[in-house]
Short mmCIF file of C-alpha atoms in Angstrom, two decimals:
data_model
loop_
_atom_site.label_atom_id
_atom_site.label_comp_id
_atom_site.label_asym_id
_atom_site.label_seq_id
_atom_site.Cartn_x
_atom_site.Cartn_y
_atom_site.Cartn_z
CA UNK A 1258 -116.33 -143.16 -24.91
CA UNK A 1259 -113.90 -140.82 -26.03
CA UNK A 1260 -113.18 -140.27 -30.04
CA UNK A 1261 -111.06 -137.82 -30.53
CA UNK A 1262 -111.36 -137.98 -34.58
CA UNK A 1263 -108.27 -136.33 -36.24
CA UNK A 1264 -108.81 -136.11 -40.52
CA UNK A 1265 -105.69 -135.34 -41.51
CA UNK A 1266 -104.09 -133.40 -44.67
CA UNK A 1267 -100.73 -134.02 -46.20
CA UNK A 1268 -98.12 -132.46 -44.39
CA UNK A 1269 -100.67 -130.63 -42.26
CA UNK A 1270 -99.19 -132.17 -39.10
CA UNK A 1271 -97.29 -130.04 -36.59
CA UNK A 1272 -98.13 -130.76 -33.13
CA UNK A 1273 -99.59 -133.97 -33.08
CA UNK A 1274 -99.00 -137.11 -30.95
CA UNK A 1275 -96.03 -138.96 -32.24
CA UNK A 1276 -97.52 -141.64 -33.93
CA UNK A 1277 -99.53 -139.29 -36.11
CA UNK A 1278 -96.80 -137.60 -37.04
CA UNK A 1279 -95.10 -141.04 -37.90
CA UNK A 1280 -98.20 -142.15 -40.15
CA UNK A 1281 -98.14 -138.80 -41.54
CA UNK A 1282 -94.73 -138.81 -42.67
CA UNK A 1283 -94.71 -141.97 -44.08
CA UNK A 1284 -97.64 -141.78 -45.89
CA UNK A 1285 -96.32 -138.65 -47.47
CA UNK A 1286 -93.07 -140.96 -48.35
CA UNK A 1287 -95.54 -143.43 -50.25
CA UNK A 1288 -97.98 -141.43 -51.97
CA UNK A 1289 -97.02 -142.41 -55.18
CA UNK A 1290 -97.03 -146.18 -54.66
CA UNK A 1291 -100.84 -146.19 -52.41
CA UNK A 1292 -102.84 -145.39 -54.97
CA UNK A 1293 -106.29 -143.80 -53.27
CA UNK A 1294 -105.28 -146.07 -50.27
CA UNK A 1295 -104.56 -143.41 -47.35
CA UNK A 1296 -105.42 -140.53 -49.68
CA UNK A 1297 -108.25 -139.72 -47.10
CA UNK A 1298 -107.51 -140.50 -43.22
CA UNK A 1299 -108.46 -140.49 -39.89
CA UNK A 1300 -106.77 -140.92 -36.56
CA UNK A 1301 -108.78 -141.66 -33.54
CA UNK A 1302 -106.55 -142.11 -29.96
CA UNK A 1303 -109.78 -145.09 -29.45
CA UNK A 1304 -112.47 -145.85 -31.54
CA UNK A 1305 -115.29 -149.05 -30.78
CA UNK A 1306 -114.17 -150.53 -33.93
CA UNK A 1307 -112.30 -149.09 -37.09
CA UNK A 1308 -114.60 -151.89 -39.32
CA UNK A 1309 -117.64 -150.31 -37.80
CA UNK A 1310 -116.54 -146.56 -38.55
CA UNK A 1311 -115.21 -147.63 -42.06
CA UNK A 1312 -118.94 -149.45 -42.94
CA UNK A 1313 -120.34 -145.95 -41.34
CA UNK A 1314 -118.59 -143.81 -43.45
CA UNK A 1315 -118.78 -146.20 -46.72
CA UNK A 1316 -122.54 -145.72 -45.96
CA UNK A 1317 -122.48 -141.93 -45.97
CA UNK A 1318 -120.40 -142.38 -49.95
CA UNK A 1319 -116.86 -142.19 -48.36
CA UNK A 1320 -114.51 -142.78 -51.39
CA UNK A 1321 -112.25 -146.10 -51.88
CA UNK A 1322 -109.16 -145.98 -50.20
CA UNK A 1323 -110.57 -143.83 -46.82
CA UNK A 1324 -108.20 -145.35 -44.54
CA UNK A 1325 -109.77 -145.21 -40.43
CA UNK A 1326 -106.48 -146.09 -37.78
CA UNK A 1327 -107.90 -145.97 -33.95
CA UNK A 1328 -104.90 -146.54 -31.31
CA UNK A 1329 -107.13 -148.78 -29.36
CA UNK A 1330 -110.22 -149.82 -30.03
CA UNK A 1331 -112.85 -150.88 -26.81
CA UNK A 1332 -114.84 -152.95 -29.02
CA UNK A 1333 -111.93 -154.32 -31.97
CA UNK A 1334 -113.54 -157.78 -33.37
CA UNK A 1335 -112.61 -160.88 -35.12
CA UNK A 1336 -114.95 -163.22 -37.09
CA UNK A 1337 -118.38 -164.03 -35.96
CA UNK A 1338 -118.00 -161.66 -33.01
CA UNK A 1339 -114.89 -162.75 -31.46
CA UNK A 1340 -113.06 -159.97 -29.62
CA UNK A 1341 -109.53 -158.09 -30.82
CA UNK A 1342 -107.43 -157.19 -27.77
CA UNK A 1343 -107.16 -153.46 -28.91
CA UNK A 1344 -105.21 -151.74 -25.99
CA UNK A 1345 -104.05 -148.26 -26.89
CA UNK A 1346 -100.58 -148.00 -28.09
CA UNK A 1347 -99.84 -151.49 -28.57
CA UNK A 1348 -101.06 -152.27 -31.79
CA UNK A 1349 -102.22 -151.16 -34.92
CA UNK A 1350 -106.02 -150.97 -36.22
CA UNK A 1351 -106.58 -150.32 -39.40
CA UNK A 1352 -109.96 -150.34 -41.95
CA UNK A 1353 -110.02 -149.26 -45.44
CA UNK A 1354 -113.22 -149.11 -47.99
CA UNK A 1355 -113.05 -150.59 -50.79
CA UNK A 1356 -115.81 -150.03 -53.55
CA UNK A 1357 -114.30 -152.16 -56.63
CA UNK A 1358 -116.89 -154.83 -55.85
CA UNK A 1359 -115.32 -157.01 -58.41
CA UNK A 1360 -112.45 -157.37 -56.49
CA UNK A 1361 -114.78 -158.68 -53.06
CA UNK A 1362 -114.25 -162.23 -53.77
CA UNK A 1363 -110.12 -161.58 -53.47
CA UNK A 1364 -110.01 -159.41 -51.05
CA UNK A 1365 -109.43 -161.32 -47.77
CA UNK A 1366 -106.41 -162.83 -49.73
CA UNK A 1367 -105.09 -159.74 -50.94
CA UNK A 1368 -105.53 -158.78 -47.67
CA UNK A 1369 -103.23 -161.39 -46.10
CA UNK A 1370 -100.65 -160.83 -48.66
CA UNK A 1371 -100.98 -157.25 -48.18
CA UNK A 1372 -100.39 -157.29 -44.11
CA UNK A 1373 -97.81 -159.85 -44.43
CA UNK A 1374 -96.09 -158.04 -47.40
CA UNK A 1375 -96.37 -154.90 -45.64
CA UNK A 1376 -94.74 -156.28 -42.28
CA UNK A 1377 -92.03 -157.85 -44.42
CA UNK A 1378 -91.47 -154.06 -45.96
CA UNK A 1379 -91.05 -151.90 -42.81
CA UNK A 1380 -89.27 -154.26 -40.53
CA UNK A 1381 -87.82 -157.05 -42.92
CA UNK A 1382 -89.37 -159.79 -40.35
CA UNK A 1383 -89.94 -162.86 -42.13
CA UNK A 1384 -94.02 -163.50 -41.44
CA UNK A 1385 -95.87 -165.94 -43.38
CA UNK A 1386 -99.70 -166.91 -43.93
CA UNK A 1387 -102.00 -169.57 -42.76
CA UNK A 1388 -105.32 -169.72 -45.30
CA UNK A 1389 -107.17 -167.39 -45.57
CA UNK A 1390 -105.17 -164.25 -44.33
CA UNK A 1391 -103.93 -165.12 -40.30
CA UNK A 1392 -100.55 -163.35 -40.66
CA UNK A 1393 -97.97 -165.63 -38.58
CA UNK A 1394 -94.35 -166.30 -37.65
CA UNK A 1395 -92.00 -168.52 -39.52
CA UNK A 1396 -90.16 -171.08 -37.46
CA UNK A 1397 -88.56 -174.75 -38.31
CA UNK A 1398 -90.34 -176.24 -35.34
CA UNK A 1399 -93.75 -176.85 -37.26
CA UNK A 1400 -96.92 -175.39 -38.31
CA UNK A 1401 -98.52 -175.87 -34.77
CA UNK A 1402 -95.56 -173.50 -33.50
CA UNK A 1403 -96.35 -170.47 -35.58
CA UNK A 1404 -97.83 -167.17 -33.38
CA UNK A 1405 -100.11 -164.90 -34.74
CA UNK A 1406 -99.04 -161.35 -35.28
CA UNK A 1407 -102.04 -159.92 -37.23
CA UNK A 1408 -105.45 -160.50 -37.89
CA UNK A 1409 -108.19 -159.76 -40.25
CA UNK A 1410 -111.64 -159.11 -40.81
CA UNK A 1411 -112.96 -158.08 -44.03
CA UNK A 1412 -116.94 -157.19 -43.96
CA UNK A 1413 -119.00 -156.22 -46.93
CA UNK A 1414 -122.51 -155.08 -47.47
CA UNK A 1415 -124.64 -156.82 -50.16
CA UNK A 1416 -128.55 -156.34 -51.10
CA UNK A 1417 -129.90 -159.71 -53.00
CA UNK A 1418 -128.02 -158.67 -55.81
CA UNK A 1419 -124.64 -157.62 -55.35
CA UNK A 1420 -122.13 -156.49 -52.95
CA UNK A 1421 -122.42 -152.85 -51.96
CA UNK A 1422 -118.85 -152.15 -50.43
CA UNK A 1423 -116.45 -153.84 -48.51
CA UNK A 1424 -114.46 -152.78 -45.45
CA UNK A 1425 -111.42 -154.67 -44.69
CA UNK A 1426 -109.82 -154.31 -41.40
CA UNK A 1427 -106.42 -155.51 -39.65
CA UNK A 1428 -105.06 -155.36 -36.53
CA UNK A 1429 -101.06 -155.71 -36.37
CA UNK A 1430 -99.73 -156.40 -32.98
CA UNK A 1431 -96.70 -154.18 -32.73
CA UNK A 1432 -96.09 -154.82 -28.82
CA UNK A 1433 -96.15 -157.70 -26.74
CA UNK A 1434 -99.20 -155.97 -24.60
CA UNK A 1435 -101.50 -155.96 -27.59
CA UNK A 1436 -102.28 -159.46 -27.08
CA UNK A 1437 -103.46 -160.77 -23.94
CA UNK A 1438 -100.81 -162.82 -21.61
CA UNK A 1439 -103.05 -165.83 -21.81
CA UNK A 1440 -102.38 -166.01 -25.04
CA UNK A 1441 -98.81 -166.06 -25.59
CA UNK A 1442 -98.15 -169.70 -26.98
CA UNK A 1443 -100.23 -168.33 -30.07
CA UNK A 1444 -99.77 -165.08 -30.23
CA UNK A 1445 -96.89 -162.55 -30.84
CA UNK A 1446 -96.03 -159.23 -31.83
CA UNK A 1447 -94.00 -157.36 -34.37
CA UNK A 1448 -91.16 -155.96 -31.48
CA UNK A 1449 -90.98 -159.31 -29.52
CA UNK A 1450 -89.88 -160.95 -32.34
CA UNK A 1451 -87.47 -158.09 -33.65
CA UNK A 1452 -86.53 -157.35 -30.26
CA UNK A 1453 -86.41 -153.49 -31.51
CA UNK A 1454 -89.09 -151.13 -31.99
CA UNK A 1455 -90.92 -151.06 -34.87
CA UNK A 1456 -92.23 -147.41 -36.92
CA UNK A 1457 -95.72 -148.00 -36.70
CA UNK A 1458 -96.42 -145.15 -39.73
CA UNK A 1459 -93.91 -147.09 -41.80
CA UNK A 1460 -95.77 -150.43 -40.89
CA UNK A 1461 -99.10 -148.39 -41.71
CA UNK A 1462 -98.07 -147.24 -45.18
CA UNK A 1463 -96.32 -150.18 -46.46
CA UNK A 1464 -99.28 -152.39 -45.89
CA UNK A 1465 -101.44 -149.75 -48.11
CA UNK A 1466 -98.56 -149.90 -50.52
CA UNK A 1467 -99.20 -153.79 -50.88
CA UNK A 1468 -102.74 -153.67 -50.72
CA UNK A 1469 -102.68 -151.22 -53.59
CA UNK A 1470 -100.50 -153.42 -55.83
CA UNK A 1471 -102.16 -156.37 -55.36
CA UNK A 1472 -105.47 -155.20 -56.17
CA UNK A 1473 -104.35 -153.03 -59.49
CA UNK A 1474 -102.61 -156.28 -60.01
CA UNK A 1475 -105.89 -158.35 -60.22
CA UNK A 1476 -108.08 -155.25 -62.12
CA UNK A 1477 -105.37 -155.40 -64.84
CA UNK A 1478 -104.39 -158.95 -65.24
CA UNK A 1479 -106.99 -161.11 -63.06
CA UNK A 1480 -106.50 -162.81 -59.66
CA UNK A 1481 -103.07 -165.46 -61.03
CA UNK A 1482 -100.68 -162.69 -59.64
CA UNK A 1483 -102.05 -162.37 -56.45
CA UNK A 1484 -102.42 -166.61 -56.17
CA UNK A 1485 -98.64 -167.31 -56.76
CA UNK A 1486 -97.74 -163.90 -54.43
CA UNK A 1487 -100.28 -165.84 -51.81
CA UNK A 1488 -98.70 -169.52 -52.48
CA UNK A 1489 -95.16 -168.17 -51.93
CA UNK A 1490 -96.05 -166.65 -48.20
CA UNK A 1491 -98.03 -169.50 -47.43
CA UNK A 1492 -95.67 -172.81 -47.58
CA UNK A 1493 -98.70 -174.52 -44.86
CA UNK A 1494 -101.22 -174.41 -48.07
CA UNK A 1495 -98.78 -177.78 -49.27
CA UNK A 1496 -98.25 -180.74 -47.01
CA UNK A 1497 -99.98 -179.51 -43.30
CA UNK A 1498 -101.95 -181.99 -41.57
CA UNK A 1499 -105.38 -179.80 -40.90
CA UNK A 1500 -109.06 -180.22 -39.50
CA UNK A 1501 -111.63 -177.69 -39.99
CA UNK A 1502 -115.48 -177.86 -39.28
CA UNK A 1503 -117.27 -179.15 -42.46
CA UNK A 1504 -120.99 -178.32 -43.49
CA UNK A 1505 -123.21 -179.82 -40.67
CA UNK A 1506 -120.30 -179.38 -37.65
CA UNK A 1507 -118.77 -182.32 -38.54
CA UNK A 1508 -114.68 -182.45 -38.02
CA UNK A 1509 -113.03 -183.31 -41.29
CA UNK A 1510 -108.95 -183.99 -41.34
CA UNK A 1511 -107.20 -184.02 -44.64
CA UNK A 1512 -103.38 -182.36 -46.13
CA UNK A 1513 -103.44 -178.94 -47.22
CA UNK A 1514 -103.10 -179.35 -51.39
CA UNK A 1515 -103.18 -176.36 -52.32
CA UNK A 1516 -105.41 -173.46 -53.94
CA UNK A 1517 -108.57 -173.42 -56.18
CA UNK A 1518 -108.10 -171.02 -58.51
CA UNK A 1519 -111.13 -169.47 -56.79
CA UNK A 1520 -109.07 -169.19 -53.83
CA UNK A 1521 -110.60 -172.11 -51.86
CA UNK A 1522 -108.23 -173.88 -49.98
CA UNK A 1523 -107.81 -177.59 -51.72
CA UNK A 1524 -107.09 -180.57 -49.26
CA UNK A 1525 -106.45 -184.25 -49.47
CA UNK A 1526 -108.54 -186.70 -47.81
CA UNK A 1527 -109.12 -189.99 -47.69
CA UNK A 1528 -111.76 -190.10 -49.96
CA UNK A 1529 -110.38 -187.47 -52.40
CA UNK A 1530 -110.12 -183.46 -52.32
CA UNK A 1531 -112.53 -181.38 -50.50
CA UNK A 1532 -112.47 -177.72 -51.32
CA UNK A 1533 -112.60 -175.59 -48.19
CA UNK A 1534 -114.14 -172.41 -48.76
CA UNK A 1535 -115.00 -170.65 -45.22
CA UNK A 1536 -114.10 -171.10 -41.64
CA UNK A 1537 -111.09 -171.60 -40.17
CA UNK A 1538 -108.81 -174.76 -40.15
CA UNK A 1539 -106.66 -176.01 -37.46
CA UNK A 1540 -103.48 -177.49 -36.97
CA UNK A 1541 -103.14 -181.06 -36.20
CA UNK B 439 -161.56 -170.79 -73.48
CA UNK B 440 -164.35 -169.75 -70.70
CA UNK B 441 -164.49 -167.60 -67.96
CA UNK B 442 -163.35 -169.43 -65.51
CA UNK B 443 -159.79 -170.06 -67.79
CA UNK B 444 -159.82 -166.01 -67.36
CA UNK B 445 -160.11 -165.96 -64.36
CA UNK B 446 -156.97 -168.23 -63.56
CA UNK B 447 -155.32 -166.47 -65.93
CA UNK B 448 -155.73 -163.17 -64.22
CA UNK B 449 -154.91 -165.16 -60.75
CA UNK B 450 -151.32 -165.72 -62.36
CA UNK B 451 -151.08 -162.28 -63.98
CA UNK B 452 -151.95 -160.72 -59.95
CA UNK B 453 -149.83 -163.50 -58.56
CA UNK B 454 -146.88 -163.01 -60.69
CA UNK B 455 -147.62 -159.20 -60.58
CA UNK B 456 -147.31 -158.79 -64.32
CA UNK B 457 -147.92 -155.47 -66.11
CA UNK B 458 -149.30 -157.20 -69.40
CA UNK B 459 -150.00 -160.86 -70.76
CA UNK B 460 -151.49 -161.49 -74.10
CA UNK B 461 -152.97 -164.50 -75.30
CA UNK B 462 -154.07 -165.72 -78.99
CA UNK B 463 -156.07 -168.34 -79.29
CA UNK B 464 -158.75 -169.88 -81.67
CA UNK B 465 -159.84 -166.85 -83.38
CA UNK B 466 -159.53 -165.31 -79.68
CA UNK B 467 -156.85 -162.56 -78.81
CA UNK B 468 -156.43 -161.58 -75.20
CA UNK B 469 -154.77 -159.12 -73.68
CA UNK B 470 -154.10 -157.91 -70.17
CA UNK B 471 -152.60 -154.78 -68.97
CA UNK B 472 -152.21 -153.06 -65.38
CA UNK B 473 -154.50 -150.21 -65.13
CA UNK B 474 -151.26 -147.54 -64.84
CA UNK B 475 -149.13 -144.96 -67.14
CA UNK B 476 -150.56 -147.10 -70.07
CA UNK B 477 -153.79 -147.85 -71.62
CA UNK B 478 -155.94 -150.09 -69.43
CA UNK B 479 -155.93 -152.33 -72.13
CA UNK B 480 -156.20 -152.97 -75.71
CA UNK B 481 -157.76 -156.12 -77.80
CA UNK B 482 -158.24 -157.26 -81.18
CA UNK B 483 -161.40 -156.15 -83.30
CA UNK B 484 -162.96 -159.72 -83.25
CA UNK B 485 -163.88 -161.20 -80.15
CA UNK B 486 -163.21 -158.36 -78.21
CA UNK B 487 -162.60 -159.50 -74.13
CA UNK B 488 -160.98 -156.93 -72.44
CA UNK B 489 -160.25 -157.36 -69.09
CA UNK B 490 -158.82 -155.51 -65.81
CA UNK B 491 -156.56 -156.28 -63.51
CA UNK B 492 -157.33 -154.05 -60.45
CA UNK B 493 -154.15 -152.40 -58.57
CA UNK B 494 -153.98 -149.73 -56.30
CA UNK B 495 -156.35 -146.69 -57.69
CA UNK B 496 -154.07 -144.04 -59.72
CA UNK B 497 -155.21 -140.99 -60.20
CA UNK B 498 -153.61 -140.40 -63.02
CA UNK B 499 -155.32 -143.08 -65.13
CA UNK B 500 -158.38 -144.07 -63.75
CA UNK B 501 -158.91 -147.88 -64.30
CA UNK B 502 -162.10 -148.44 -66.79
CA UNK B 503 -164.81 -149.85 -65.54
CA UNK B 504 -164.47 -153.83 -65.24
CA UNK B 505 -166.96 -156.02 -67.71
CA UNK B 506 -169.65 -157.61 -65.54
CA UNK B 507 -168.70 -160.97 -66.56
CA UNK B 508 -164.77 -160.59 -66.00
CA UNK B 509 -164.08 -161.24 -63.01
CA UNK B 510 -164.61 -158.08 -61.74
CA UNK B 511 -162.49 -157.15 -58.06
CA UNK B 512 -162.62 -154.01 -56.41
CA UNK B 513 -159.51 -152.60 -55.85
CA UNK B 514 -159.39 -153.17 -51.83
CA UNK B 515 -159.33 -156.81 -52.99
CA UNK B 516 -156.54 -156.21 -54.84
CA UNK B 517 -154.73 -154.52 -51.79
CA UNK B 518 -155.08 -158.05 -50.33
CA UNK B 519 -153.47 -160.24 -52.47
CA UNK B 520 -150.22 -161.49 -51.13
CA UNK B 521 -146.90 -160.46 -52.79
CA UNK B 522 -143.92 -162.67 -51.37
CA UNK B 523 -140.37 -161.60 -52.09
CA UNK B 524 -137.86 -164.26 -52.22
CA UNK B 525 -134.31 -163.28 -51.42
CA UNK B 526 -131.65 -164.91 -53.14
CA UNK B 527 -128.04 -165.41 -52.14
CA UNK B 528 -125.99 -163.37 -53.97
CA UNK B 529 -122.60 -165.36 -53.40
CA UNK B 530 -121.63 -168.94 -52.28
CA UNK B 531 -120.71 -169.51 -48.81
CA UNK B 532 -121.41 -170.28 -45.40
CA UNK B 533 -125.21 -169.24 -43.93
CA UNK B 534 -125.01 -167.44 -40.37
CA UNK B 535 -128.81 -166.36 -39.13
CA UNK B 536 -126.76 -164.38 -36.33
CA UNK B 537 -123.74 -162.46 -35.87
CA UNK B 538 -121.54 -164.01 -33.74
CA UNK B 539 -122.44 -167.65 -32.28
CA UNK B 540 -125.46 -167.90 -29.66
CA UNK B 541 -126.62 -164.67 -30.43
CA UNK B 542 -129.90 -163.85 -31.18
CA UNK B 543 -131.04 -163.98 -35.40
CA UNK B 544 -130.79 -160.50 -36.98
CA UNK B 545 -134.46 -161.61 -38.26
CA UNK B 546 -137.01 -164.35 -36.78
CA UNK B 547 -139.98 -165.71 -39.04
CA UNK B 548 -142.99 -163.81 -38.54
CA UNK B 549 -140.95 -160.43 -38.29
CA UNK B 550 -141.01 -157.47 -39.69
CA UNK B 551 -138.05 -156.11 -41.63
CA UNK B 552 -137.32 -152.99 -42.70
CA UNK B 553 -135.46 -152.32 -46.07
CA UNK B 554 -131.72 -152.27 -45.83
CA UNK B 555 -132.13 -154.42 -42.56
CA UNK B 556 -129.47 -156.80 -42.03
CA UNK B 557 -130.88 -160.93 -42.47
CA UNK B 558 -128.38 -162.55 -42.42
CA UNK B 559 -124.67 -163.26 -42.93
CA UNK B 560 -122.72 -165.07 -45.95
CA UNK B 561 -119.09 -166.03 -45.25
CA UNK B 562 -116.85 -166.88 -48.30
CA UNK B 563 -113.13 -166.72 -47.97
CA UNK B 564 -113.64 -165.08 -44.36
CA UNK B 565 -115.42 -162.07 -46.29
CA UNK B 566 -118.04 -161.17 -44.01
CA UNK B 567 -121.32 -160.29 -46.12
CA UNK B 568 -124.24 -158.98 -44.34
CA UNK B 569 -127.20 -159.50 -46.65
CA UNK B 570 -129.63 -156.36 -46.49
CA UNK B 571 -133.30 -156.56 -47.44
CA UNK B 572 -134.46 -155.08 -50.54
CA UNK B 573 -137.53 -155.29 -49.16
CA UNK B 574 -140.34 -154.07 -46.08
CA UNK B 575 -142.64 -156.53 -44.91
CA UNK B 576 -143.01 -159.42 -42.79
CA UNK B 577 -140.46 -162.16 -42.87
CA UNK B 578 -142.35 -165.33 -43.56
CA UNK B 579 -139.98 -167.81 -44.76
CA UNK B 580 -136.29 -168.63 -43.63
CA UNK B 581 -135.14 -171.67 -45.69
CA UNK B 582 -131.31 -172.42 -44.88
CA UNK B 583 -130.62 -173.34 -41.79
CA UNK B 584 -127.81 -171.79 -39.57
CA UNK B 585 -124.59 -172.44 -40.58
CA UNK B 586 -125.30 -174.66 -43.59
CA UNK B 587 -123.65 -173.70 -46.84
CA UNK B 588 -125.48 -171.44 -49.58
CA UNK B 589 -125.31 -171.70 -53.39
CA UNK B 590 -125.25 -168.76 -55.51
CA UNK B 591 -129.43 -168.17 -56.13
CA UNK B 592 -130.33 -170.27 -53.34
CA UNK B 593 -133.63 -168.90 -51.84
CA UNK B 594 -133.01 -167.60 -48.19
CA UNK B 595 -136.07 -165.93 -46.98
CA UNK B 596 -139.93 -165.01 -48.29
CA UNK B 597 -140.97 -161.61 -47.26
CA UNK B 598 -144.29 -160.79 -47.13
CA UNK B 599 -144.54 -157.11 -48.99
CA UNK B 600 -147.91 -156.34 -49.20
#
């Protein structure tokens, strides 16, 4: 497998690949508004997985805010080992560390509102989110109708006592070939929808730009910002018709109602309001 | 109090591997202490009963010499007892014994595991946490069963560290 592994400086860029030099320029655009997001980088033309390299190099005491970007990954994953069509050029993979363990219970939300803020930033799409952090399209014709345009996958270490680090990871599809044709009637990307191309440094920064304020936002004031900033980019957490898999594989149906203020998605059923705290849920 | 009630009593000190119990009872004070950094032990003036709760041998403070009639063990026997170490879920969420869905468990009962060896993951919010062993031993116990969800302090496994 080749890694060509590129750590980068500010403004030490001259004769790289284009997209480096786009990431490179707009991080240098943003780095008062990132925080220690993107203040240490790497660029790798393919990597197996940026979450695997970002939990390797938060093992070897990598600070917060090392952002890894791969322009293809061979193995890029979802949850419980599902695959991320990674093909080079046509998306972007990102993972970050994140050693604020405090924050580990709200980071797969902040990450959602992060991605979807940052998408909203560079290219002024209009993307919403389904619960937890599924970045989507907005469209009248229903929630069934939405296509996914980013995923992700946030991964933490813990011993019995408390969480070590977390990694979070996203993959943004920028092109229509970063998701597989099969696919299409759920999936989408950033210039399909546009019908333009897309800066995919500008895409890169602003999500690190969003990540950063919503998780300074939580440190100083506690997790009510990020909730409402959540609730506004999610309109499906109020009035969808869901099922998701409840403890013991069992199908359970019920109306989105909702957050917890834990972050648990809240939902109406006929016997009263379930709290649903991991999986996924489903359309129906 | 007889001997046999000190000899439970230093069952439950080994069991619970404590480094010091005391006791004060009718006119009787007892008191316990690993054979380590410290003194082996220490009693009151009256009814002196000290008593010795073998551990490995230091050589730094050799243990005294155990009384006769307190349940004297030899510190290979010591080396035997059984020390289980019950992890603990450190969040609520979802139980996965595997990574990814018909997959093989990270860890099967009767095991070993190394320390900082992956058990077992915890989903909460789609957050991802692989729980890492604090200990090395043999994994004796799994409790939860796959997919099932976990309370915060829930027991998940027994390892075996001795």
């Amino acid at each position: 497998m080749k890694t060509k592994e590129k750590i980068l400086r500010p403004s030490s860029l001259t004769s790289s690949p284009s997209i480096v030099r786009d990431i490179q320029a707009a991080l240098d655009a943003t780095a008062n508004e990132r925080g220690v997001f993107g203040t240490r980088f790497q660029y790798h033309d393919e990597a197996g997985s940026t979450n695997d390299l970002a939990m390797r190099a938060a093992e070897r005491g990598e600070p917060e805010g090392t952002v890894i970007v791969a322009g293809a990954q061979t193995a890029g994953r979802g949850r419980l080992g599902r695959t991320w069509f990674s093909p080079a050029g046509a998306g972007l993979y990102v993972s970050t560390i994140i050693r604020h363990v405090t924050l580990a219970p709200w980071i797969t939300l902040a990450g959602g509102v992060a991605v979807a803020e940052g998408i909203r930033a560079a290219t002024a799409l209009p993307v919403e989110i389904k619960w937890p952090n599924d970045v989507v399209t907005v469209g009248s014709a229903g929630f069934r109708a939405r296509r996914k345009l980013a995923g992700i996958l946030a991964e933490a270490v813990s011993d019995g006592q408390q969480v070590q680090h977390v990694v979070l990871g996203y993959g943004i599809n920028l092109l229509p070939a970063a998701f597989p044709p099969e696919l299409t009637d759920r999936a989408t990307s950033i210039e399909s929808e546009l019908g333009r191309t897309v800066d995919a440094g500008l895409v890169l920064a602003q999500t690190l730009v969003a990540l950063n304020r919503a998780l300074t936002e939580i440190e100083a004031g506690g997790p009510a910002a990020l909730l409402v900033r959540w609730l506004a980019l999610a309109p499906s957490a109020r009035g969808a018709r869901i099922e998701w898999d409840g403890p013991g594989g069992v199908t359970l149906t019920g109306v989105t109602a909702g957050l917890a203020p834990d972050g648990a998605l809240l939902a109406r059923t006929a016997t009263g309001i379930d709290r649903i705290l991991s999986g996924e849920i489903r359309w129906v | 109090m007889d001997f046999s009630d000190i000899e439970r009593i230093l069952d439950l000190v080994r069991q619970h591997d404590l480094a010091e119990f005391e006791l004060e009872k009718e006119g009787l004070k007892l008191r316990v202490r690993k054979a380590g950094a410290l003194p082996a032990f220490t009693a009151s003036p009256l009814h002196t009963m000290p008593v010795v709760v073998p551990t490995a041998p230091s050589a730094a403070t050799p243990a005294p010499p155990p009384m006769a009639s307190a349940a004297p063990l030899s510190a290979d026997e010591a080396e035997e007892s059984v020390e289980l170490a019950v992890v603990k879920s450190p969040i609520v969420g979802t139980f996965y014994r595997s990574p990814e869905p018909g997959a093989a468990a990270f860890v099967e009962v009767g095991q070993r595991v190394k320390k900082d060896q992956v058990l077992c993951i915890i989903e909460a919010m789609k957050l991802m946490n692989e729980i890492t062993s604090e200990y090395e031993g043999e994994l004796v116990s799994a409790y939860v069963e796959n997919g099932k969800p976990v309370q915060y302090g829930e027991r998940l496994f027994a390892i075996r560290t001795v």
